PDB file of C-alpha atoms in Angstrom:
ATOM      1  CA  UNK A   1      -9.050   8.952 -35.434  1.00 38.00           C
ATOM      2  CA  UNK A   2     -12.827   7.809 -37.244  1.00 36.00           C
ATOM      3  CA  UNK A   3     -13.633   4.469 -36.489  1.00 36.00           C
ATOM      4  CA  UNK A   4     -12.802   1.813 -39.093  1.00 41.00           C
ATOM      5  CA  UNK A   5     -15.618   0.643 -40.826  1.00 38.00           C
ATOM      6  CA  UNK A   6     -16.214  -1.979 -43.311  1.00 42.00           C
ATOM      7  CA  UNK A   7     -18.298  -0.332 -46.108  1.00 44.00           C
ATOM      8  CA  UNK A   8     -20.458   2.755 -46.452  1.00 44.00           C
ATOM      9  CA  UNK A   9     -23.485   0.086 -45.367  1.00 49.00           C
ATOM     10  CA  UNK A  10     -21.652  -0.923 -42.256  1.00 49.00           C
ATOM     11  CA  UNK A  11     -20.860   2.824 -41.137  1.00 48.00           C
ATOM     12  CA  UNK A  12     -23.172   4.497 -38.711  1.00 51.00           C
ATOM     13  CA  UNK A  13     -25.972   7.444 -39.983  1.00 56.00           C
ATOM     14  CA  UNK A  14     -24.023  10.298 -39.935  1.00 48.00           C
ATOM     15  CA  UNK A  15     -21.081   8.775 -41.836  1.00 48.00           C
ATOM     16  CA  UNK A  16     -23.525   7.030 -44.267  1.00 54.00           C
ATOM     17  CA  UNK A  17     -24.633  11.034 -45.399  1.00 57.00           C
ATOM     18  CA  UNK A  18     -21.375  12.269 -46.147  1.00 49.00           C
ATOM     19  CA  UNK A  19     -20.901   8.494 -48.521  1.00 51.00           C
ATOM     20  CA  UNK A  20     -23.904   9.664 -50.218  1.00 60.00           C
ATOM     21  CA  UNK A  21     -23.114  12.862 -50.975  1.00 56.00           C
ATOM     22  CA  UNK A  22     -19.652  12.028 -51.939  1.00 50.00           C
ATOM     23  CA  UNK A  23     -21.481   9.091 -54.003  1.00 57.00           C
ATOM     24  CA  UNK A  24     -24.177  11.240 -55.773  1.00 59.00           C
ATOM     25  CA  UNK A  25     -21.963  13.830 -57.138  1.00 54.00           C
ATOM     26  CA  UNK A  26     -19.367  11.065 -58.624  1.00 53.00           C
ATOM     27  CA  UNK A  27     -22.231   9.542 -60.669  1.00 58.00           C
ATOM     28  CA  UNK A  28     -23.264  13.015 -62.020  1.00 57.00           C
ATOM     29  CA  UNK A  29     -20.295  14.434 -63.050  1.00 56.00           C
ATOM     30  CA  UNK A  30     -21.059  17.741 -61.201  1.00 56.00           C
ATOM     31  CA  UNK A  31     -19.165  19.433 -58.628  1.00 54.00           C
ATOM     32  CA  UNK A  32     -20.479  19.297 -54.987  1.00 53.00           C
ATOM     33  CA  UNK A  33     -22.671  22.558 -54.382  1.00 57.00           C
ATOM     34  CA  UNK A  34     -21.905  25.496 -51.738  1.00 58.00           C
ATOM     35  CA  UNK A  35     -24.605  23.013 -49.449  1.00 63.00           C
ATOM     36  CA  UNK A  36     -23.374  19.814 -50.248  1.00 58.00           C
ATOM     37  CA  UNK A  37     -19.498  20.632 -49.280  1.00 55.00           C
ATOM     38  CA  UNK A  38     -21.279  22.707 -46.275  1.00 59.00           C
ATOM     39  CA  UNK A  39     -23.012  19.237 -45.344  1.00 59.00           C
ATOM     40  CA  UNK A  40     -19.788  17.114 -46.085  1.00 57.00           C
ATOM     41  CA  UNK A  41     -18.025  19.279 -43.690  1.00 57.00           C
ATOM     42  CA  UNK A  42     -20.557  19.180 -40.889  1.00 61.00           C
ATOM     43  CA  UNK A  43     -20.691  15.695 -41.037  1.00 62.00           C
ATOM     44  CA  UNK A  44     -16.917  15.158 -40.703  1.00 61.00           C
ATOM     45  CA  UNK A  45     -16.973  17.180 -37.865  1.00 64.00           C
ATOM     46  CA  UNK A  46     -19.927  15.046 -36.154  1.00 61.00           C
ATOM     47  CA  UNK A  47     -17.642  11.924 -37.156  1.00 56.00           C
ATOM     48  CA  UNK A  48     -14.860  13.651 -34.934  1.00 58.00           C
ATOM     49  CA  UNK A  49     -16.789  14.532 -32.251  1.00 60.00           C
ATOM     50  CA  UNK A  50     -18.651  10.730 -31.869  1.00 61.00           C
ATOM     51  CA  UNK A  51     -14.965   9.494 -32.202  1.00 55.00           C
ATOM     52  CA  UNK A  52     -13.452  11.663 -29.480  1.00 55.00           C
ATOM     53  CA  UNK A  53     -16.030  10.822 -27.159  1.00 53.00           C
ATOM     54  CA  UNK A  54     -15.445   6.969 -28.056  1.00 56.00           C
ATOM     55  CA  UNK A  55     -12.105   7.386 -27.322  1.00 58.00           C
ATOM     56  CA  UNK A  56     -12.311   8.753 -24.235  1.00 60.00           C
ATOM     57  CA  UNK A  57     -14.528   6.364 -23.352  1.00 59.00           C
ATOM     58  CA  UNK A  58     -12.053   4.218 -23.834  1.00 66.00           C
ATOM     59  CA  UNK A  59      -9.283   5.839 -21.772  1.00 72.00           C
ATOM     60  CA  UNK A  60     -11.366   6.229 -18.461  1.00 75.00           C
ATOM     61  CA  UNK A  61     -12.522   2.305 -18.897  1.00 79.00           C
ATOM     62  CA  UNK A  62      -8.501   1.671 -19.553  1.00 84.00           C
ATOM     63  CA  UNK A  63      -7.645   3.633 -16.696  1.00 89.00           C
ATOM     64  CA  UNK A  64      -9.922   2.614 -14.523  1.00 90.00           C
ATOM     65  CA  UNK A  65      -8.200  -0.982 -14.579  1.00 88.00           C
ATOM     66  CA  UNK A  66      -5.038   0.636 -12.815  1.00 91.00           C
ATOM     67  CA  UNK A  67      -6.983   2.458  -9.693  1.00 94.00           C
ATOM     68  CA  UNK A  68      -7.270   0.583  -6.589  1.00 95.00           C
ATOM     69  CA  UNK A  69     -10.221   2.300  -4.571  1.00 96.00           C
ATOM     70  CA  UNK A  70      -9.606   3.135  -1.065  1.00 96.00           C
ATOM     71  CA  UNK A  71     -11.227   3.758   2.073  1.00 97.00           C
ATOM     72  CA  UNK A  72      -8.405   3.909   4.966  1.00 97.00           C
ATOM     73  CA  UNK A  73      -9.070   6.540   7.477  1.00 96.00           C
ATOM     74  CA  UNK A  74      -9.952   5.264  11.548  1.00 96.00           C
ATOM     75  CA  UNK A  75     -13.526   6.805  11.234  1.00 98.00           C
ATOM     76  CA  UNK A  76     -13.910   5.133   8.171  1.00 98.00           C
ATOM     77  CA  UNK A  77     -17.678   3.787   8.795  1.00 98.00           C
ATOM     78  CA  UNK A  78     -19.577   0.817   7.140  1.00 98.00           C
ATOM     79  CA  UNK A  79     -21.677   3.089   4.922  1.00 98.00           C
ATOM     80  CA  UNK A  80     -18.668   4.207   3.622  1.00 98.00           C
ATOM     81  CA  UNK A  81     -17.478   0.359   2.910  1.00 98.00           C
ATOM     82  CA  UNK A  82     -20.426   0.033   0.952  1.00 98.00           C
ATOM     83  CA  UNK A  83     -20.180   3.334  -1.104  1.00 98.00           C
ATOM     84  CA  UNK A  84     -16.832   2.277  -2.103  1.00 98.00           C
ATOM     85  CA  UNK A  85     -17.438  -1.179  -3.286  1.00 98.00           C
ATOM     86  CA  UNK A  86     -20.791  -0.133  -5.071  1.00 98.00           C
ATOM     87  CA  UNK A  87     -18.529   2.994  -6.787  1.00 97.00           C
ATOM     88  CA  UNK A  88     -15.716   0.010  -7.799  1.00 97.00           C
ATOM     89  CA  UNK A  89     -18.302  -1.943  -9.395  1.00 97.00           C
ATOM     90  CA  UNK A  90     -19.949   0.859 -11.371  1.00 95.00           C
ATOM     91  CA  UNK A  91     -16.286   2.425 -12.384  1.00 94.00           C
ATOM     92  CA  UNK A  92     -14.603  -1.126 -12.834  1.00 94.00           C
ATOM     93  CA  UNK A  93     -12.063  -0.323 -10.406  1.00 96.00           C
ATOM     94  CA  UNK A  94      -9.394  -2.880 -10.279  1.00 96.00           C
ATOM     95  CA  UNK A  95      -9.702  -2.989  -7.032  1.00 98.00           C
ATOM     96  CA  UNK A  96     -11.406  -1.632  -3.208  1.00 98.00           C
ATOM     97  CA  UNK A  97      -8.222  -1.510  -0.222  1.00 98.00           C
ATOM     98  CA  UNK A  98      -9.083  -1.537   2.994  1.00 98.00           C
ATOM     99  CA  UNK A  99      -8.296  -2.239   7.244  1.00 98.00           C
ATOM    100  CA  UNK A 100      -8.356  -5.886   8.327  1.00 98.00           C
ATOM    101  CA  UNK A 101     -11.775  -5.064   9.677  1.00 98.00           C
ATOM    102  CA  UNK A 102     -13.576  -4.611   6.520  1.00 98.00           C
ATOM    103  CA  UNK A 103     -12.777  -7.385   4.023  1.00 98.00           C
ATOM    104  CA  UNK A 104     -14.621 -10.113   5.131  1.00 98.00           C
ATOM    105  CA  UNK A 105     -17.688  -7.236   4.510  1.00 98.00           C
ATOM    106  CA  UNK A 106     -16.361  -6.365   1.007  1.00 98.00           C
ATOM    107  CA  UNK A 107     -16.027 -10.013  -0.114  1.00 98.00           C
ATOM    108  CA  UNK A 108     -19.858 -10.286   0.483  1.00 98.00           C
ATOM    109  CA  UNK A 109     -20.313  -7.277  -1.654  1.00 98.00           C
ATOM    110  CA  UNK A 110     -17.614  -7.853  -4.130  1.00 98.00           C
ATOM    111  CA  UNK A 111     -17.633 -11.951  -4.787  1.00 97.00           C
ATOM    112  CA  UNK A 112     -19.745 -11.324  -8.105  1.00 96.00           C
ATOM    113  CA  UNK A 113     -17.890  -9.160  -8.953  1.00 97.00           C
ATOM    114  CA  UNK A 114     -14.467  -8.843 -10.976  1.00 96.00           C
ATOM    115  CA  UNK A 115     -13.150  -6.216  -8.090  1.00 98.00           C
ATOM    116  CA  UNK A 116     -10.522  -6.977  -6.532  1.00 98.00           C
ATOM    117  CA  UNK A 117      -9.697  -7.138  -2.396  1.00 98.00           C
ATOM    118  CA  UNK A 118      -6.886  -5.308  -1.119  1.00 98.00           C
ATOM    119  CA  UNK A 119      -5.902  -5.442   2.963  1.00 98.00           C
ATOM    120  CA  UNK A 120      -3.497  -3.273   4.367  1.00 98.00           C
ATOM    121  CA  UNK A 121      -1.285  -5.116   7.019  1.00 98.00           C
ATOM    122  CA  UNK A 122       0.491  -3.355   9.357  1.00 98.00           C
ATOM    123  CA  UNK A 123      -0.933  -0.495   8.676  1.00 98.00           C
ATOM    124  CA  UNK A 124       0.284   3.011   9.038  1.00 97.00           C
ATOM    125  CA  UNK A 125       3.314   2.590  10.940  1.00 97.00           C
ATOM    126  CA  UNK A 126       4.963  -1.112  10.207  1.00 98.00           C
ATOM    127  CA  UNK A 127       5.565  -1.492  13.441  1.00 98.00           C
ATOM    128  CA  UNK A 128       3.850  -4.402  14.424  1.00 97.00           C
ATOM    129  CA  UNK A 129       6.131  -7.402  15.463  1.00 98.00           C
ATOM    130  CA  UNK A 130       6.397  -9.594  12.320  1.00 98.00           C
ATOM    131  CA  UNK A 131       4.677 -12.151  13.609  1.00 98.00           C
ATOM    132  CA  UNK A 132       1.916 -10.137  13.805  1.00 98.00           C
ATOM    133  CA  UNK A 133       1.751  -8.754  10.555  1.00 98.00           C
ATOM    134  CA  UNK A 134       2.095 -12.581   9.082  1.00 98.00           C
ATOM    135  CA  UNK A 135      -1.156 -13.525  11.162  1.00 98.00           C
ATOM    136  CA  UNK A 136      -2.721 -10.227  10.161  1.00 98.00           C
ATOM    137  CA  UNK A 137      -1.983 -11.374   6.710  1.00 98.00           C
ATOM    138  CA  UNK A 138      -3.328 -14.684   6.665  1.00 98.00           C
ATOM    139  CA  UNK A 139      -6.178 -13.650   8.535  1.00 98.00           C
ATOM    140  CA  UNK A 140      -6.969 -11.234   5.661  1.00 98.00           C
ATOM    141  CA  UNK A 141      -6.762 -14.071   2.849  1.00 98.00           C
ATOM    142  CA  UNK A 142      -8.957 -16.473   4.567  1.00 98.00           C
ATOM    143  CA  UNK A 143     -11.553 -14.014   4.566  1.00 98.00           C
ATOM    144  CA  UNK A 144     -11.132 -12.570   0.970  1.00 98.00           C
ATOM    145  CA  UNK A 145      -8.483 -10.655   0.554  1.00 98.00           C
ATOM    146  CA  UNK A 146      -6.648 -11.184  -2.908  1.00 98.00           C
ATOM    147  CA  UNK A 147      -3.544  -8.442  -2.238  1.00 98.00           C
ATOM    148  CA  UNK A 148      -1.928  -7.632   1.100  1.00 98.00           C
ATOM    149  CA  UNK A 149      -0.710  -3.898   1.472  1.00 98.00           C
ATOM    150  CA  UNK A 150       2.105  -4.501   4.174  1.00 98.00           C
ATOM    151  CA  UNK A 151       3.954  -1.191   5.800  1.00 98.00           C
ATOM    152  CA  UNK A 152       7.771  -1.948   6.123  1.00 98.00           C
ATOM    153  CA  UNK A 153       9.449  -1.328   9.306  1.00 98.00           C
ATOM    154  CA  UNK A 154      10.544   1.839   8.765  1.00 98.00           C
ATOM    155  CA  UNK A 155      12.453   2.076  12.606  1.00 98.00           C
ATOM    156  CA  UNK A 156      14.731  -1.402  11.141  1.00 98.00           C
ATOM    157  CA  UNK A 157      15.281   0.771   7.883  1.00 98.00           C
ATOM    158  CA  UNK A 158      16.591   4.029   9.568  1.00 98.00           C
ATOM    159  CA  UNK A 159      18.617   1.660  11.778  1.00 98.00           C
ATOM    160  CA  UNK A 160      19.861  -0.137   8.937  1.00 98.00           C
ATOM    161  CA  UNK A 161      19.192  -3.383   9.849  1.00 98.00           C
ATOM    162  CA  UNK A 162      18.370  -4.589   6.502  1.00 98.00           C
ATOM    163  CA  UNK A 163      18.356  -8.278   7.087  1.00 98.00           C
ATOM    164  CA  UNK A 164      15.375  -7.896   9.755  1.00 98.00           C
ATOM    165  CA  UNK A 165      13.742  -5.192   6.994  1.00 98.00           C
ATOM    166  CA  UNK A 166      14.179  -8.799   4.503  1.00 98.00           C
ATOM    167  CA  UNK A 167      13.054 -10.886   7.098  1.00 98.00           C
ATOM    168  CA  UNK A 168       9.663  -9.378   8.242  1.00 98.00           C
ATOM    169  CA  UNK A 169       8.901  -8.882   4.920  1.00 98.00           C
ATOM    170  CA  UNK A 170       9.660 -12.314   3.832  1.00 98.00           C
ATOM    171  CA  UNK A 171       7.160 -13.492   6.725  1.00 98.00           C
ATOM    172  CA  UNK A 172       4.072 -11.988   5.051  1.00 98.00           C
ATOM    173  CA  UNK A 173       5.484 -13.207   1.761  1.00 98.00           C
ATOM    174  CA  UNK A 174       5.424 -16.970   3.202  1.00 98.00           C
ATOM    175  CA  UNK A 175       2.399 -16.450   5.301  1.00 98.00           C
ATOM    176  CA  UNK A 176      -0.244 -15.951   1.842  1.00 98.00           C
ATOM    177  CA  UNK A 177      -0.743 -18.285  -1.162  1.00 98.00           C
ATOM    178  CA  UNK A 178       1.934 -17.614  -3.641  1.00 96.00           C
ATOM    179  CA  UNK A 179      -1.034 -16.337  -6.131  1.00 96.00           C
ATOM    180  CA  UNK A 180      -1.403 -13.779  -2.967  1.00 98.00           C
ATOM    181  CA  UNK A 181       0.198 -10.564  -4.622  1.00 97.00           C
ATOM    182  CA  UNK A 182       2.304  -8.766  -1.603  1.00 98.00           C
ATOM    183  CA  UNK A 183       2.987  -5.162  -2.221  1.00 98.00           C
ATOM    184  CA  UNK A 184       5.430  -3.515   0.489  1.00 98.00           C
ATOM    185  CA  UNK A 185       4.788   0.168   1.215  1.00 98.00           C
ATOM    186  CA  UNK A 186       8.083   1.555   2.289  1.00 98.00           C
ATOM    187  CA  UNK A 187       7.090   4.949   3.821  1.00 98.00           C
ATOM    188  CA  UNK A 188       9.740   7.103   1.467  1.00 97.00           C
ATOM    189  CA  UNK A 189       8.886  10.732   2.868  1.00 96.00           C
ATOM    190  CA  UNK A 190      11.085   8.734   5.754  1.00 97.00           C
ATOM    191  CA  UNK A 191      13.993   7.493   4.104  1.00 97.00           C
ATOM    192  CA  UNK A 192      16.811   9.127   2.691  1.00 97.00           C
ATOM    193  CA  UNK A 193      17.377   8.464  -1.220  1.00 96.00           C
ATOM    194  CA  UNK A 194      19.726   5.270  -0.108  1.00 97.00           C
ATOM    195  CA  UNK A 195      17.589   3.961   2.035  1.00 98.00           C
ATOM    196  CA  UNK A 196      14.957   4.000  -0.298  1.00 97.00           C
ATOM    197  CA  UNK A 197      16.911   1.867  -2.940  1.00 96.00           C
ATOM    198  CA  UNK A 198      18.121   0.072  -0.108  1.00 97.00           C
ATOM    199  CA  UNK A 199      14.244  -0.986   0.893  1.00 98.00           C
ATOM    200  CA  UNK A 200      13.614  -1.774  -2.733  1.00 97.00           C
ATOM    201  CA  UNK A 201      16.121  -4.469  -2.670  1.00 96.00           C
ATOM    202  CA  UNK A 202      15.054  -6.106   0.254  1.00 97.00           C
ATOM    203  CA  UNK A 203      11.217  -6.331  -0.837  1.00 97.00           C
ATOM    204  CA  UNK A 204      12.450  -7.391  -3.989  1.00 96.00           C
ATOM    205  CA  UNK A 205      14.895 -10.220  -2.130  1.00 96.00           C
ATOM    206  CA  UNK A 206      12.132 -11.250   0.058  1.00 97.00           C
ATOM    207  CA  UNK A 207       9.946 -11.995  -2.874  1.00 96.00           C
ATOM    208  CA  UNK A 208       7.186  -9.187  -2.638  1.00 97.00           C
ATOM    209  CA  UNK A 209       5.729  -8.473  -5.753  1.00 95.00           C
ATOM    210  CA  UNK A 210       5.510  -4.585  -5.892  1.00 96.00           C
ATOM    211  CA  UNK A 211       6.702  -1.656  -3.759  1.00 97.00           C
ATOM    212  CA  UNK A 212       4.940   1.427  -3.009  1.00 96.00           C
ATOM    213  CA  UNK A 213       5.486   5.157  -2.101  1.00 96.00           C
ATOM    214  CA  UNK A 214       3.388   5.598   1.441  1.00 96.00           C
ATOM    215  CA  UNK A 215       0.642   5.699   3.441  1.00 96.00           C
ATOM    216  CA  UNK A 216      -0.510   8.929   3.009  1.00 93.00           C
ATOM    217  CA  UNK A 217      -0.432   9.344   7.333  1.00 94.00           C
ATOM    218  CA  UNK A 218       3.370  10.353   7.144  1.00 94.00           C
ATOM    219  CA  UNK A 219       3.648  13.811   6.203  1.00 90.00           C
ATOM    220  CA  UNK A 220       4.309  12.722   2.828  1.00 86.00           C
ATOM    221  CA  UNK A 221       2.927  11.230  -0.486  1.00 85.00           C
ATOM    222  CA  UNK A 222       4.872   9.861  -4.065  1.00 88.00           C
ATOM    223  CA  UNK A 223       7.313  12.071  -6.004  1.00 92.00           C
ATOM    224  CA  UNK A 224       8.332  11.394  -9.531  1.00 94.00           C
ATOM    225  CA  UNK A 225      12.050  11.559  -8.577  1.00 95.00           C
ATOM    226  CA  UNK A 226      11.418   8.732  -5.994  1.00 95.00           C
ATOM    227  CA  UNK A 227       9.096   6.400  -7.969  1.00 95.00           C
ATOM    228  CA  UNK A 228      12.013   6.567 -10.949  1.00 95.00           C
ATOM    229  CA  UNK A 229      14.622   5.823  -8.257  1.00 95.00           C
ATOM    230  CA  UNK A 230      12.386   2.565  -7.023  1.00 96.00           C
ATOM    231  CA  UNK A 231      11.592   1.635 -10.161  1.00 94.00           C
ATOM    232  CA  UNK A 232      14.954   1.521 -11.183  1.00 93.00           C
ATOM    233  CA  UNK A 233      16.188   0.057  -8.002  1.00 93.00           C
ATOM    234  CA  UNK A 234      13.713  -3.015  -8.164  1.00 91.00           C
ATOM    235  CA  UNK A 235      14.770  -3.465 -11.816  1.00 82.00           C
ATOM    236  CA  UNK A 236      18.589  -3.813 -10.813  1.00 72.00           C
ATOM    237  CA  UNK A 237      17.726  -6.343  -8.238  1.00 68.00           C
ATOM    238  CA  UNK A 238      15.752  -8.642 -10.440  1.00 64.00           C
ATOM    239  CA  UNK A 239      17.987  -8.767 -13.079  1.00 53.00           C
ATOM    240  CA  UNK A 240      21.099  -9.266 -10.490  1.00 59.00           C
ATOM    241  CA  UNK A 241      18.710 -12.432  -8.721  1.00 54.00           C
TER     242      UNK A 241
END
């Protein structure tokens, strides 16, 4: 789409040239010359190109607000965390996501920016005790985390112990302020379809804000079918509540 302008006077110079050519022909009553027509076409091409560039830039800015920039590998260094934070500010990403030991550094680096800080909890296995997960989340928020990505206890889920799955998640939700976003990584690659649905329902009932597919450390990641299933499950549970 060509950028909307109020009048030809408000338009960029290359648009004004097109208006001038058309207006001149209209005032004289003469048909545009071949040279005028070629110039008009060239100018319209320039408008389309400029519009495409502007739209692409707008699309990139829009998408950036949905990106969590992460460094979660065990060998992550301070230099890598600093680089990640700078990139998040440069590209206006929504957040950075780090292991607990880096939260305070991120808070120092990002305090003057709009970039949020997310901290993983019980990562990547989800097998910490519930008390440790709650304490980990509480400390992360105290040090500057805006969001918490906790890993569900997959073993409880495989045992069909859904009450303890819910209790584990609820303990983390209740350990942080209500303004803190708590997301639950359910590790879909280790679950059956039925377990995925049940895990999502547990997360919703426990008060979590989001469910996520995977840590990336369990040998598998997101699939479109799993995402569809998760979305449907949390929607149905929200309606039921």
